[in-house]
PDB file of C-alpha atoms in Angstrom:
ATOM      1  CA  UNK A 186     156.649  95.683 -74.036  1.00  0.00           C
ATOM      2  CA  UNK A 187     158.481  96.115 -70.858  1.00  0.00           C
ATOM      3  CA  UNK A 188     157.017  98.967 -70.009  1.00  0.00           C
ATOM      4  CA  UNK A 189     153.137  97.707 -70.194  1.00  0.00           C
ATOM      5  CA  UNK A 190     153.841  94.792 -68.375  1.00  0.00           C
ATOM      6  CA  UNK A 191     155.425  97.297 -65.927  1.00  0.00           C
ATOM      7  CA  UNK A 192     152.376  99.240 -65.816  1.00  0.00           C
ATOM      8  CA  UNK A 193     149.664  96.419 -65.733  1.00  0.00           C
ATOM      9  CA  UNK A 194     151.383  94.918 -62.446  1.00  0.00           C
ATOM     10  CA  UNK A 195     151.258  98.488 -61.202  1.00  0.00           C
ATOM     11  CA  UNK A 196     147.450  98.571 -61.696  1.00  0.00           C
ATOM     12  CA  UNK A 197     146.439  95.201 -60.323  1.00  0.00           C
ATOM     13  CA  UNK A 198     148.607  95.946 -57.503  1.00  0.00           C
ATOM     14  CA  UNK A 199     146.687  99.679 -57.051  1.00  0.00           C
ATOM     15  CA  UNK A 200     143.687  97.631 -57.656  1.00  0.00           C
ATOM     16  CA  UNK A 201     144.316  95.021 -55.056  1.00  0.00           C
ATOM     17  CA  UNK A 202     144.794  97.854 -52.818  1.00  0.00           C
ATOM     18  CA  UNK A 203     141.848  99.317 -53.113  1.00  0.00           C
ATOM     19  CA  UNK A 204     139.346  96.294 -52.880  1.00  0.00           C
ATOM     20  CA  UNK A 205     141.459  95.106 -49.983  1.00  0.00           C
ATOM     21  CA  UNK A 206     142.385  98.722 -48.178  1.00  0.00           C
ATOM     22  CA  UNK A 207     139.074 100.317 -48.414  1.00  0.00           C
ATOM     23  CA  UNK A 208     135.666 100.245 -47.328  1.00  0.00           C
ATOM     24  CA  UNK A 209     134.090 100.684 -51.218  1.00  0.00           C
ATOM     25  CA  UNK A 210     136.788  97.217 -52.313  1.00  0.00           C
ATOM     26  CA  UNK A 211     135.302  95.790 -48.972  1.00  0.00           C
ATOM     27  CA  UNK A 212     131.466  96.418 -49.926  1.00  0.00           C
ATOM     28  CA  UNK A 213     132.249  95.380 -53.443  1.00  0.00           C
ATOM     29  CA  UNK A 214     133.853  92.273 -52.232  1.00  0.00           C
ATOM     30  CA  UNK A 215     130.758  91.511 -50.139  1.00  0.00           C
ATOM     31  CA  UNK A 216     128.933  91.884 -53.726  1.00  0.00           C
ATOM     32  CA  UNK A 217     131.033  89.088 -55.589  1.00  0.00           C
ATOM     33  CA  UNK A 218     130.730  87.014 -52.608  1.00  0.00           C
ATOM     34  CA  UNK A 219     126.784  86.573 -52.976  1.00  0.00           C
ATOM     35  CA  UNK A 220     127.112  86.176 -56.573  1.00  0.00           C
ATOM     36  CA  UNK A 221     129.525  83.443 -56.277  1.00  0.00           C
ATOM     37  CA  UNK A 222     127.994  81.533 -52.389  1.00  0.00           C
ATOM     38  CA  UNK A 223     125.298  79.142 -52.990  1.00  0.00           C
ATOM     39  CA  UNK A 224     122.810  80.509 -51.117  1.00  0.00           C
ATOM     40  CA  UNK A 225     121.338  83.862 -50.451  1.00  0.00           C
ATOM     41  CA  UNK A 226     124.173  86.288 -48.645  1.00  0.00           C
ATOM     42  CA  UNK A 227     123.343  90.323 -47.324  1.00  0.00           C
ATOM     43  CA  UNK A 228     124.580  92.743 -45.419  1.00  0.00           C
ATOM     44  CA  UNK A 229     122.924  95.947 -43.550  1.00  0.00           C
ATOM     45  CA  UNK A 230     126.006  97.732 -43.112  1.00  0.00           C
ATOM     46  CA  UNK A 231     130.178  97.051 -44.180  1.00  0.00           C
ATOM     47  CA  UNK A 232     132.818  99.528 -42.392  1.00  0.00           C
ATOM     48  CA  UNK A 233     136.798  98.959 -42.600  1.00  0.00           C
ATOM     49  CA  UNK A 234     139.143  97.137 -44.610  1.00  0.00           C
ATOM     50  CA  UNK A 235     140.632  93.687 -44.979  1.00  0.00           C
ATOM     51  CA  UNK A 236     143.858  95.224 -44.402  1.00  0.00           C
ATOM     52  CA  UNK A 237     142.991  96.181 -41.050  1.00  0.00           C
ATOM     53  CA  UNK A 238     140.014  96.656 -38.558  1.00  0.00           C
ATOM     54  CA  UNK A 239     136.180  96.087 -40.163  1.00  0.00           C
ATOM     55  CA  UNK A 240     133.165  95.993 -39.374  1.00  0.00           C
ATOM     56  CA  UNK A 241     129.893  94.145 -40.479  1.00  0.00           C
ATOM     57  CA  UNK A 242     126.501  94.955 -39.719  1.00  0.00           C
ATOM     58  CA  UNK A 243     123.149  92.327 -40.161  1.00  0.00           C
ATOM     59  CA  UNK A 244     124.773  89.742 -41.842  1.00  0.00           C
ATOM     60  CA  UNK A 245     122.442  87.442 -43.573  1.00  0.00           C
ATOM     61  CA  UNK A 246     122.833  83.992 -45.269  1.00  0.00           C
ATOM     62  CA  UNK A 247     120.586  81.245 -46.417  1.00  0.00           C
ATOM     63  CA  UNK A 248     120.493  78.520 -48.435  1.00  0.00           C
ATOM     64  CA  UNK A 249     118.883  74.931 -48.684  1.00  0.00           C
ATOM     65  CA  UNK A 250     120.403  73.598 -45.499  1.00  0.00           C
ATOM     66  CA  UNK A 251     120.329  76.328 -43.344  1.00  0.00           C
ATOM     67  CA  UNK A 252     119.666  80.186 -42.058  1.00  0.00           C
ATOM     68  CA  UNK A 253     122.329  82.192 -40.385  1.00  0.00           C
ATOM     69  CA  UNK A 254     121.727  85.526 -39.432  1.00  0.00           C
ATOM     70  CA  UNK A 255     124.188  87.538 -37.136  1.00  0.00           C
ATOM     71  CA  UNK A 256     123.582  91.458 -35.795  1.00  0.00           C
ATOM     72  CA  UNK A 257     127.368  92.145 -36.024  1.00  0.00           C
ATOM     73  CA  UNK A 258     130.446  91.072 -36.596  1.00  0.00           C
ATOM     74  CA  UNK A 259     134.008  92.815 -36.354  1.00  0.00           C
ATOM     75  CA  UNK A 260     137.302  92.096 -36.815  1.00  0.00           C
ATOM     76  CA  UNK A 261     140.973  93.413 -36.619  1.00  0.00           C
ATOM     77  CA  UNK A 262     144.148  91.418 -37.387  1.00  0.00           C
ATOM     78  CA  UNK A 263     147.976  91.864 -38.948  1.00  0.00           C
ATOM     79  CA  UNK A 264     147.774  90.547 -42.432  1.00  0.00           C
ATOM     80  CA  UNK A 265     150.938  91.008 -43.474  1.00  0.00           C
ATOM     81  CA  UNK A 266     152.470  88.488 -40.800  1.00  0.00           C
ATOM     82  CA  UNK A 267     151.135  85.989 -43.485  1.00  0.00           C
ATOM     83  CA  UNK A 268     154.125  86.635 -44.869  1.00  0.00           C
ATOM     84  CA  UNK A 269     156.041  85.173 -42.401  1.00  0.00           C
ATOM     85  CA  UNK A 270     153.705  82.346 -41.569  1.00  0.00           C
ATOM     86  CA  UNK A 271     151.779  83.201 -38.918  1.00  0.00           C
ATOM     87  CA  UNK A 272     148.237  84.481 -38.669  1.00  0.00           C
ATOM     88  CA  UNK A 273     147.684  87.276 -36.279  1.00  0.00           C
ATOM     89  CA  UNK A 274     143.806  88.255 -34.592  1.00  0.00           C
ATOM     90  CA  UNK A 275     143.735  91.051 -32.712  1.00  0.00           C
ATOM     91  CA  UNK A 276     140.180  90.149 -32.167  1.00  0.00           C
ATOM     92  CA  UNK A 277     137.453  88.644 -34.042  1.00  0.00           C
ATOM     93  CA  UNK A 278     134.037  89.069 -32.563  1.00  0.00           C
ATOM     94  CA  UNK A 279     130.353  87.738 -33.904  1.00  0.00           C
ATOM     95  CA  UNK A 280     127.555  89.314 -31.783  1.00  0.00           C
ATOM     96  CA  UNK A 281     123.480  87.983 -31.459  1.00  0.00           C
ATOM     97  CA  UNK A 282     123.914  84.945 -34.271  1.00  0.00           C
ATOM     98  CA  UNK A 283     121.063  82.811 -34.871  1.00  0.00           C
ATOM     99  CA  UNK A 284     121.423  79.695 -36.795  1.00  0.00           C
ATOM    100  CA  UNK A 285     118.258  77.827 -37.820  1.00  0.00           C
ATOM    101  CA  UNK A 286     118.597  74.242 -40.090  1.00  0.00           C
ATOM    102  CA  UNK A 287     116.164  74.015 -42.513  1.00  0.00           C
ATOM    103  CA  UNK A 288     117.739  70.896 -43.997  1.00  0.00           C
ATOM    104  CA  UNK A 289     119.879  67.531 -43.155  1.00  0.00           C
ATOM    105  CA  UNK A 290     122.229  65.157 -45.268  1.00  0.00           C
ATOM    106  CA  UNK A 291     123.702  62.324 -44.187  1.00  0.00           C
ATOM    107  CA  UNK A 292     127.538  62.697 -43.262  1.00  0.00           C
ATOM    108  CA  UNK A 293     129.741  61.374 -46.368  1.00  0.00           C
ATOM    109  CA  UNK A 294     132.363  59.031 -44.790  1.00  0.00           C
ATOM    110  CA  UNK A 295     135.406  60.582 -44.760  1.00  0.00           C
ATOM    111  CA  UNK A 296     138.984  59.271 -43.553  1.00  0.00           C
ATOM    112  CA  UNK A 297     140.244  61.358 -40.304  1.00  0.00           C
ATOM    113  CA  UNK A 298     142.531  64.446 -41.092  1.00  0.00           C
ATOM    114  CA  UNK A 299     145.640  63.988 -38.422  1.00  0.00           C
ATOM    115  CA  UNK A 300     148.785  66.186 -38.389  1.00  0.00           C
ATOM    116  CA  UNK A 301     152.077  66.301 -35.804  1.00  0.00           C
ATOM    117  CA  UNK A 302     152.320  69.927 -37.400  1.00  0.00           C
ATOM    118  CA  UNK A 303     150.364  73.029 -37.588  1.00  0.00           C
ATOM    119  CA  UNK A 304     150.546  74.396 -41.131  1.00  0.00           C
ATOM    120  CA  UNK A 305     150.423  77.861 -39.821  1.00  0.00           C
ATOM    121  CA  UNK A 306     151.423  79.534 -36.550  1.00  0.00           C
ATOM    122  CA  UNK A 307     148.954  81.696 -35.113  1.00  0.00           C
ATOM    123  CA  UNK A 308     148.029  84.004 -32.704  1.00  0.00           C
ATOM    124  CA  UNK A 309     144.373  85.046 -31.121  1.00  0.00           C
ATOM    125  CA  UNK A 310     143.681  88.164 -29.125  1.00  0.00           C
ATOM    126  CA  UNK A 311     139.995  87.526 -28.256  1.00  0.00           C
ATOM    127  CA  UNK A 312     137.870  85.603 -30.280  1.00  0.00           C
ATOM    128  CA  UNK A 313     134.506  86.326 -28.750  1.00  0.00           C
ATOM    129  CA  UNK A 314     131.236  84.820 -29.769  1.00  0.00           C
ATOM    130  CA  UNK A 315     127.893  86.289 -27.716  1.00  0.00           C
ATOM    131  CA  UNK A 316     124.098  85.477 -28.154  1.00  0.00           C
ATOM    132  CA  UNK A 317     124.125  82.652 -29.819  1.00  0.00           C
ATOM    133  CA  UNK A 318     120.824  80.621 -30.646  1.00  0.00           C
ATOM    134  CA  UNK A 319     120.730  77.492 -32.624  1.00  0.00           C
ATOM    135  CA  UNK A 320     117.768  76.348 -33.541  1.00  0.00           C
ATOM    136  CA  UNK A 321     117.754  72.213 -35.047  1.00  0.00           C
ATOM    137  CA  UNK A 322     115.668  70.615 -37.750  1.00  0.00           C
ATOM    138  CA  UNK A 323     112.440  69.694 -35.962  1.00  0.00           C
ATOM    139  CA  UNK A 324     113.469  70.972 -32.476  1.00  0.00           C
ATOM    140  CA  UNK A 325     111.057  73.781 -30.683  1.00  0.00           C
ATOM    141  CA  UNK A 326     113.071  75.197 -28.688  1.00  0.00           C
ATOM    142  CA  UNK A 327     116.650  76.811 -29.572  1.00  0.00           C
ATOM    143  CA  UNK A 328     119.665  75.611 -27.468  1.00  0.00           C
ATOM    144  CA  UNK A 329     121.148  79.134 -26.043  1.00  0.00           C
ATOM    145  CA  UNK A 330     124.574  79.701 -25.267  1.00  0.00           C
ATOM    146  CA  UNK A 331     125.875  83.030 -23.533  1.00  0.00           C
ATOM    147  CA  UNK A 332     129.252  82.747 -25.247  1.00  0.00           C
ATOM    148  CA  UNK A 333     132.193  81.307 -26.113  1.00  0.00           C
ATOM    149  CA  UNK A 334     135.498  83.004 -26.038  1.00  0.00           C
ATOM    150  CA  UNK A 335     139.324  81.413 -26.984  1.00  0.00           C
ATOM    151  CA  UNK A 336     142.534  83.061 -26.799  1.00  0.00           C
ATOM    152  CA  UNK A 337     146.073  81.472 -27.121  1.00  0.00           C
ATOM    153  CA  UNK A 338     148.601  80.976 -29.878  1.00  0.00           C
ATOM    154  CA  UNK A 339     150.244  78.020 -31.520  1.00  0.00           C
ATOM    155  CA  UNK A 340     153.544  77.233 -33.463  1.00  0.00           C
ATOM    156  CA  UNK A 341     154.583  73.630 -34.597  1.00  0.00           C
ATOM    157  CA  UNK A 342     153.206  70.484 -32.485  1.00  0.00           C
ATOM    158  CA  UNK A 343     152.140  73.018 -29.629  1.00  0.00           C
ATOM    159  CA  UNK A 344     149.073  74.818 -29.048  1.00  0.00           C
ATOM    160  CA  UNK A 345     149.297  77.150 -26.413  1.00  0.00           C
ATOM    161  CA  UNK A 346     145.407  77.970 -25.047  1.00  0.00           C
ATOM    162  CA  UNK A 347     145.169  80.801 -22.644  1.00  0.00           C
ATOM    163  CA  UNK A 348     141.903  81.145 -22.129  1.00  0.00           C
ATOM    164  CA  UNK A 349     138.577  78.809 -23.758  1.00  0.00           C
ATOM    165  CA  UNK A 350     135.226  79.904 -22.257  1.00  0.00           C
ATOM    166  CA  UNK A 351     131.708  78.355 -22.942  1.00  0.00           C
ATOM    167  CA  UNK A 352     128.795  79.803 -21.122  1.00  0.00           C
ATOM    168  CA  UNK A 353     124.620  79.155 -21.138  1.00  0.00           C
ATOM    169  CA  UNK A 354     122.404  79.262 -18.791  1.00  0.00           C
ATOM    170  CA  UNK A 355     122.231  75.190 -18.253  1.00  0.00           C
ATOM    171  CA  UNK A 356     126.377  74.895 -17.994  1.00  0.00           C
ATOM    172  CA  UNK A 357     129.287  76.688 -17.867  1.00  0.00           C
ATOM    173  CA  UNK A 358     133.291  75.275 -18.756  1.00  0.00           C
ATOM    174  CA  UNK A 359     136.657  76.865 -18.472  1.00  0.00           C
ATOM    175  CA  UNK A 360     139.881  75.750 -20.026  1.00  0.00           C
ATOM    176  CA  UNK A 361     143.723  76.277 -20.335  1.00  0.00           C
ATOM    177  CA  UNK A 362     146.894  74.949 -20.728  1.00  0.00           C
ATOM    178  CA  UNK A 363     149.322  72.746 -23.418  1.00  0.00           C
ATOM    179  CA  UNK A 364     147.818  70.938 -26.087  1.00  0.00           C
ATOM    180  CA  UNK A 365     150.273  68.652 -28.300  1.00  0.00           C
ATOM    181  CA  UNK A 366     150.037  67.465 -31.199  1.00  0.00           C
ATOM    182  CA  UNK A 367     153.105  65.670 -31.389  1.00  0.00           C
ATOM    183  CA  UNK A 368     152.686  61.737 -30.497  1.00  0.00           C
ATOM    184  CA  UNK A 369     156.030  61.697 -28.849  1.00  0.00           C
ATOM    185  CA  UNK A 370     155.467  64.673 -26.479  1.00  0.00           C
ATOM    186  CA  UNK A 371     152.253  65.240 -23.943  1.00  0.00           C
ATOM    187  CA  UNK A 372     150.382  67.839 -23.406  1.00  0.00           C
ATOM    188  CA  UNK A 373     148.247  69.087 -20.246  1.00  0.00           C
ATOM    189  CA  UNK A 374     144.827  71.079 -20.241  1.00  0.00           C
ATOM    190  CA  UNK A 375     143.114  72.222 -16.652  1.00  0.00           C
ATOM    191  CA  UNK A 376     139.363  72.398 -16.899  1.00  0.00           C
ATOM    192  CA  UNK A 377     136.554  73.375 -14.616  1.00  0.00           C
ATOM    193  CA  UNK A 378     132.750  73.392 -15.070  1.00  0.00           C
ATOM    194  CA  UNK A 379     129.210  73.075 -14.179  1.00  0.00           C
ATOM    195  CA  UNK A 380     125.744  71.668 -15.715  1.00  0.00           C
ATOM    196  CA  UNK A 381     122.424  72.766 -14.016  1.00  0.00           C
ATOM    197  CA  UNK A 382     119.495  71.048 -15.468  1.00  0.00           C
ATOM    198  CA  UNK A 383     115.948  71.837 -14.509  1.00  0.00           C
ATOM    199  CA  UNK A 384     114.773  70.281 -11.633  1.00  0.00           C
ATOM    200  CA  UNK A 385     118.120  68.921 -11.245  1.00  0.00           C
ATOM    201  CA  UNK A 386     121.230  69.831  -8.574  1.00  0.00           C
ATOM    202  CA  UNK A 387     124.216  71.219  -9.565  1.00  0.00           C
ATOM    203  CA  UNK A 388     127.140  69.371 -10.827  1.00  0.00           C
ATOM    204  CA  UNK A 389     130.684  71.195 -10.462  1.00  0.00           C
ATOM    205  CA  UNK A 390     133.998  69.360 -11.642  1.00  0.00           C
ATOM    206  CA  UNK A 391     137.288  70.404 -11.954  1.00  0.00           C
ATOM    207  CA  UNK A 392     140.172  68.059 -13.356  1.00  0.00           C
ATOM    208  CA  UNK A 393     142.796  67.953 -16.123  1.00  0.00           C
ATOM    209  CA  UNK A 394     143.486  66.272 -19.230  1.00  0.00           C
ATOM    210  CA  UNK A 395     147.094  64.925 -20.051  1.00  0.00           C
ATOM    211  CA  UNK A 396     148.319  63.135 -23.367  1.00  0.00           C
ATOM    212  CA  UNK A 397     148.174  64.323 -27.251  1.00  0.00           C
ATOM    213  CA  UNK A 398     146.572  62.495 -30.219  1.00  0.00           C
ATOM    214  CA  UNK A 399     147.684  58.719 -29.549  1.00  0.00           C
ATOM    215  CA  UNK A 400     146.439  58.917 -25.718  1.00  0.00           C
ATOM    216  CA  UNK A 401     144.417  60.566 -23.452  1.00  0.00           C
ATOM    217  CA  UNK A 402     144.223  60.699 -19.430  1.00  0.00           C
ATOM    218  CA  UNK A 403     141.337  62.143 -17.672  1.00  0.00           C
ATOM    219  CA  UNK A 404     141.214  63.260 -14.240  1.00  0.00           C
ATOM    220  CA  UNK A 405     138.104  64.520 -12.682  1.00  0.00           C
ATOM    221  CA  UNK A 406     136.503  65.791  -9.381  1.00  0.00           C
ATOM    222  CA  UNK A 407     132.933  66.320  -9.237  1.00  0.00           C
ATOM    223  CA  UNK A 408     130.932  67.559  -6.409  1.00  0.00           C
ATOM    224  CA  UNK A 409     126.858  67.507  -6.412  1.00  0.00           C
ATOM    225  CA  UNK A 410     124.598  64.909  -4.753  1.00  0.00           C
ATOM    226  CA  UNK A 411     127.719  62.925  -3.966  1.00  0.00           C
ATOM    227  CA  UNK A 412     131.542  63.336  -4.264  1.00  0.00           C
ATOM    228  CA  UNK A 413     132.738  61.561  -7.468  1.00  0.00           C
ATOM    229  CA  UNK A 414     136.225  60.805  -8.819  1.00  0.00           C
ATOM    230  CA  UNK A 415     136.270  59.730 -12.179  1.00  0.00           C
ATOM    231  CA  UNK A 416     139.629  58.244 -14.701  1.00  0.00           C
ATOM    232  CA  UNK A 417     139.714  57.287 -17.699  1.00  0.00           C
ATOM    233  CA  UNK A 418     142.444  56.406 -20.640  1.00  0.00           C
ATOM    234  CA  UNK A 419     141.873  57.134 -24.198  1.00  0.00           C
ATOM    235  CA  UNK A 420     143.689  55.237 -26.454  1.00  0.00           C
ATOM    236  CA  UNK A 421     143.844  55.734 -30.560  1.00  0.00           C
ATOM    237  CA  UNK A 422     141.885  58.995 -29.931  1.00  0.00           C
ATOM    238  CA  UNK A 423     141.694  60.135 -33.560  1.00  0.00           C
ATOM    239  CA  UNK A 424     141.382  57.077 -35.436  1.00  0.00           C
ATOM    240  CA  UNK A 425     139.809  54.063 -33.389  1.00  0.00           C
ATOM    241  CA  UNK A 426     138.976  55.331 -29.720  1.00  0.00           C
ATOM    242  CA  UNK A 427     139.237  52.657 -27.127  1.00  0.00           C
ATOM    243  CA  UNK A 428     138.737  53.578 -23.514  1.00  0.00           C
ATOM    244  CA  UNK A 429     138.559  52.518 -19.752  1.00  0.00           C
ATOM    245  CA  UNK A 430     137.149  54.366 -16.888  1.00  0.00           C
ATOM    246  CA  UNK A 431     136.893  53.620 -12.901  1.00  0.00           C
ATOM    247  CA  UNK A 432     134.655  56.089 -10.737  1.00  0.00           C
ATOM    248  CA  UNK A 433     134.458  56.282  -7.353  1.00  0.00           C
ATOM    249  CA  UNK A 434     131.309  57.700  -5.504  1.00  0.00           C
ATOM    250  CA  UNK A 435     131.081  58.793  -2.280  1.00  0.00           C
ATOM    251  CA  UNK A 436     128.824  60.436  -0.112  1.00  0.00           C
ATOM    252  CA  UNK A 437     125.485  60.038  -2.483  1.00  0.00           C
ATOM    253  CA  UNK A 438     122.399  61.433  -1.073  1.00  0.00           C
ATOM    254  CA  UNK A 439     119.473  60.228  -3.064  1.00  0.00           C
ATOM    255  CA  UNK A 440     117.457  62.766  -1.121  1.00  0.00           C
ATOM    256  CA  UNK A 441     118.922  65.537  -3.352  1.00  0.00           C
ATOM    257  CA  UNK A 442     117.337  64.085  -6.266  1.00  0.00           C
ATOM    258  CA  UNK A 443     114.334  62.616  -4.780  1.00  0.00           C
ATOM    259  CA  UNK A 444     113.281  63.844  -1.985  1.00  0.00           C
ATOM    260  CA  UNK A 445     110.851  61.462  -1.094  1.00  0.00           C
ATOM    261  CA  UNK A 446     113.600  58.937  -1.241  1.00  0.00           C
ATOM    262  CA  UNK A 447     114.959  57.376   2.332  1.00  0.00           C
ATOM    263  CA  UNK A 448     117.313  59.449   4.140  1.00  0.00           C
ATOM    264  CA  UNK A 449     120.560  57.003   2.811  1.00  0.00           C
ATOM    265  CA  UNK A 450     124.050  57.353   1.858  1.00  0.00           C
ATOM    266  CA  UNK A 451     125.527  55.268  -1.110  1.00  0.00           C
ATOM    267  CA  UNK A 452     128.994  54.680  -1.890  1.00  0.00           C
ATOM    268  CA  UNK A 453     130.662  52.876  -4.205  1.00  0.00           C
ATOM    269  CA  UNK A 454     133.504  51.734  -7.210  1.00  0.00           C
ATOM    270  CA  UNK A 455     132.648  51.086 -10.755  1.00  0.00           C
ATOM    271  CA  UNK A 456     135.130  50.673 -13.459  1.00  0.00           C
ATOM    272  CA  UNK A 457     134.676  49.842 -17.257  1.00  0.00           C
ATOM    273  CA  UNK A 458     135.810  49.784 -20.856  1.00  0.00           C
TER     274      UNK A 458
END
């Protein structure tokens, strides 16, 4: 009896290391996923292993709510520091994805998910999105974003981002630094942007934002048609968000934005909540 218990563990474990080790487990994993996924799930082209580094080409999904088709998709990562908690990505990159909705529902409510913890540490190389359309229900044009790219690693109350890009051709942001999660302990994230509209001028900011989940403080210097400082506190930023804001504006030159406007220069304070 021994024995074939000995030897059925042997062969689920051989077995498990095929499907998971090899490119035929990793296409015939791809099979039992679009038996089992609601909607309709293909793929051109499956290279690599879970184990390891893989590759996916013309990845297709659709169902009743929406269309998601992506030219490629790779992927490399340690799974065996699972073991010791922590997930490692090497890099996990999604080229050309186009997402169409076909289909809305209306939001169930749902109570807000907070933690002081991470459940798992982690680690991320590069995780690199490019070419991305989205296309919403009833829109006619797709919103178009360059890409978006994060890297940074987190243990315990502490995320640690070194690097979160988002480009388009209508704005651009850039941000780093601490992000807590712990309510007793602050965190601080440096940011810098820009929005170009048509027909519009440019808008550049830079700032920071200190605080964690209870609180928020945000710091901001814009430069465009005028000079503009802008704070604000966030309070109960999960649960029930309460804020107050002052801006100061300086230097505004309607003629920037309508240039039939008389050659003036506003200033002024505004605060709110």
């Amino acid at each position: 009896m021994k024995k074939a218990i000995v030897a059925i563990l042997a062969g689920l474990l051989l077995l498990i290391g095929v499907l998971a080790g090899t490119s035929i487990g990793l296409n015939w994993l791809i099979v039992v996923a679009d038996r089992l996924a609601p909607g309709e799930l293909s793929v051109g082209s499956a290279n690599g292993s879970l184990l390891g580094a893989l590759e996916i080409d013309a990845l297709h999904y659709r169902d009743a709510a929406l269309q998601l088709d992506i030219a490629s998709v790779s992927l490399d990562w340690k799974p065996f520091t699972l073991l010791r908690g922590k997930l490692h990505i090497i890099y996990a990159r999604a080229d050309g994805v186009d997402v169409k909705v076909l289909s809305k529902q209306a939001p169930k409510p749902t109570e807000p998910v907070t933690f002081e913890s991470l459940p798992l540490a982690f680690e991320i190389g590069d995780f690199s999105v490019t070419s991305i359309s989205v296309l919403d229900l009833g829109a006619t044009e797709p919103v178009q974003i360059d890409r978006v790219h994060l890297a940074g690693k987190g243990r315990d109350s502490e995320v640690n981002l070194h690097e979160v890009i988002a480009e388009s051709p209508l704005f651009a942001a850039r941000l780093h630094g601490l992000l807590s999660l712990d309510t007793q302990q602050d965190g601080e994230l440096s940011t810098e942007w820009w929005v170009q509209l048509p027909d519009m001028p440019r808008l550049a900011g830079t700032g920071t934002v200190q605080g964690n989940g209870l609180h928020m403080r945000v710091h901001q210097t814009i430069s465009g048609p005028a000079d503009v400082t802008v704070e604000a506190n966030l309070e109960n930023v999960i649960e029930r968000l309460a804020w107050s804001a002052s801006v100061n504006v300086r230097d505004f030159n309607l003629q920037l934005i309508q240039p039939q406007a008389p050659a003036r220069v506003f200033a002024g304070e505004f605060s709110g909540k």
